[in-house]
XYZ file of C-alpha atoms in Angstrom:
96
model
C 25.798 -25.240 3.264
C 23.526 -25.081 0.371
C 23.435 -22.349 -1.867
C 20.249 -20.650 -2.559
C 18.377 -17.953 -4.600
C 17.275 -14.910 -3.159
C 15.101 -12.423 -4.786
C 16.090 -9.339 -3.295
C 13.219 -7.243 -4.187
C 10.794 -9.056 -2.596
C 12.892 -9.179 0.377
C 12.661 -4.918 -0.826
C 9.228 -5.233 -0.963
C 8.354 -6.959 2.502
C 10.733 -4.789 4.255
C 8.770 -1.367 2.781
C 5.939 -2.685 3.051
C 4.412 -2.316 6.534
C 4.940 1.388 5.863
C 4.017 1.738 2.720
C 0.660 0.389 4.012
C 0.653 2.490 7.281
C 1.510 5.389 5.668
C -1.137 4.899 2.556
C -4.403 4.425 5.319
C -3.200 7.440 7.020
C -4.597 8.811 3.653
C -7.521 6.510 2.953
C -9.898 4.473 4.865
C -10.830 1.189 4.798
C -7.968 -0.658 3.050
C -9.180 -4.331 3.165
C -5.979 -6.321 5.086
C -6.932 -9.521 4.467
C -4.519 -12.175 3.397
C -5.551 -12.373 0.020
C -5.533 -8.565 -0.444
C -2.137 -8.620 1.226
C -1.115 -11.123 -1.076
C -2.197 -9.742 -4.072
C -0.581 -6.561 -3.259
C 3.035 -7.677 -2.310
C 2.639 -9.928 -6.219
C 1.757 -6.683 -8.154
C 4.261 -4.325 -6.418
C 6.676 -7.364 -7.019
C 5.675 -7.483 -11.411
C 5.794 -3.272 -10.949
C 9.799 -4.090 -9.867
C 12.620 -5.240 -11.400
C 13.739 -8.652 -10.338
C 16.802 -8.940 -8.837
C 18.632 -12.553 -8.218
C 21.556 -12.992 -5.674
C 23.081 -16.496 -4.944
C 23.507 -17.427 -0.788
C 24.432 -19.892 1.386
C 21.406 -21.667 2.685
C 20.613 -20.255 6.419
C 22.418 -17.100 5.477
C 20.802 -13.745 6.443
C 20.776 -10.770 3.584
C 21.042 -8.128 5.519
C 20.477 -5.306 3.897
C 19.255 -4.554 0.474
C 20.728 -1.965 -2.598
C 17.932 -0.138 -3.142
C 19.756 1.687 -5.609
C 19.754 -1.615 -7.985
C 16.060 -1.058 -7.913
C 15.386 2.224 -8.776
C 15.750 3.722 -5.083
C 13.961 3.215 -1.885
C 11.257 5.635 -2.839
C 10.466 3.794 -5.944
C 10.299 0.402 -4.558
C 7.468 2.443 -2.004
C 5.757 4.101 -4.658
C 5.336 0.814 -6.455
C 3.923 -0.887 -3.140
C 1.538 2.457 -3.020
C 0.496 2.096 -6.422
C -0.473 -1.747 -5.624
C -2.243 -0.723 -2.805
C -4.495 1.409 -4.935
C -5.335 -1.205 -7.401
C -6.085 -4.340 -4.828
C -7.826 -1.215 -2.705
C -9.979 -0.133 -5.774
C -10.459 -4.031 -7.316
C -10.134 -6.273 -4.423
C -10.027 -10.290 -5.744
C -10.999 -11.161 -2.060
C -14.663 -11.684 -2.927
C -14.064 -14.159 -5.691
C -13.683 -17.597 -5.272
């Protein structure tokens, strides 16, 4: 097999953050969840994070993630939350 480079905060980040968006429009309405919205808010929660690298063998599944290397679970969701808020209150989705 091939090794590989995983970047296992955005594996962090896409694991959270279904919930993190569920659980933010509980709170407020009419979060836009278009791709480019989506997109924009998995990049910023990503630059809010720490990076962090782990080599793999290609086809190998990482199966679960230390949180703990990242600042904690609720830290990696705060970070998607405060995302949210930005792309929510300056979506890009309009501009071409």
């Amino acid at each position: 097999m091939n090794p590989m480079v995983v970047n296992c905060t955005e594996i962090a980040v896409r694991e959270l953050f279904p919930e993190a968006l569920k659980s933010y429009q509980q709170r407020v309405n009419n979060i836009c969840t278009c791709q480019r919205c989506l997109d924009d808010i998995v990049a910023l929660a990503l630059n809010y994070l720490p990076p962090h690298y782990v080599g793999s063998e290609r086809g190998s599944i990482i199966t679960s993630v230390d949180y703990q290397r990242l600042g904690g679970r609720t830290e990696v969701f705060a970070r998607i939350c405060q995302a949210i808020k930005v792309v929510y209150e300056n979506p890009r989705h309009h501009i071409e």
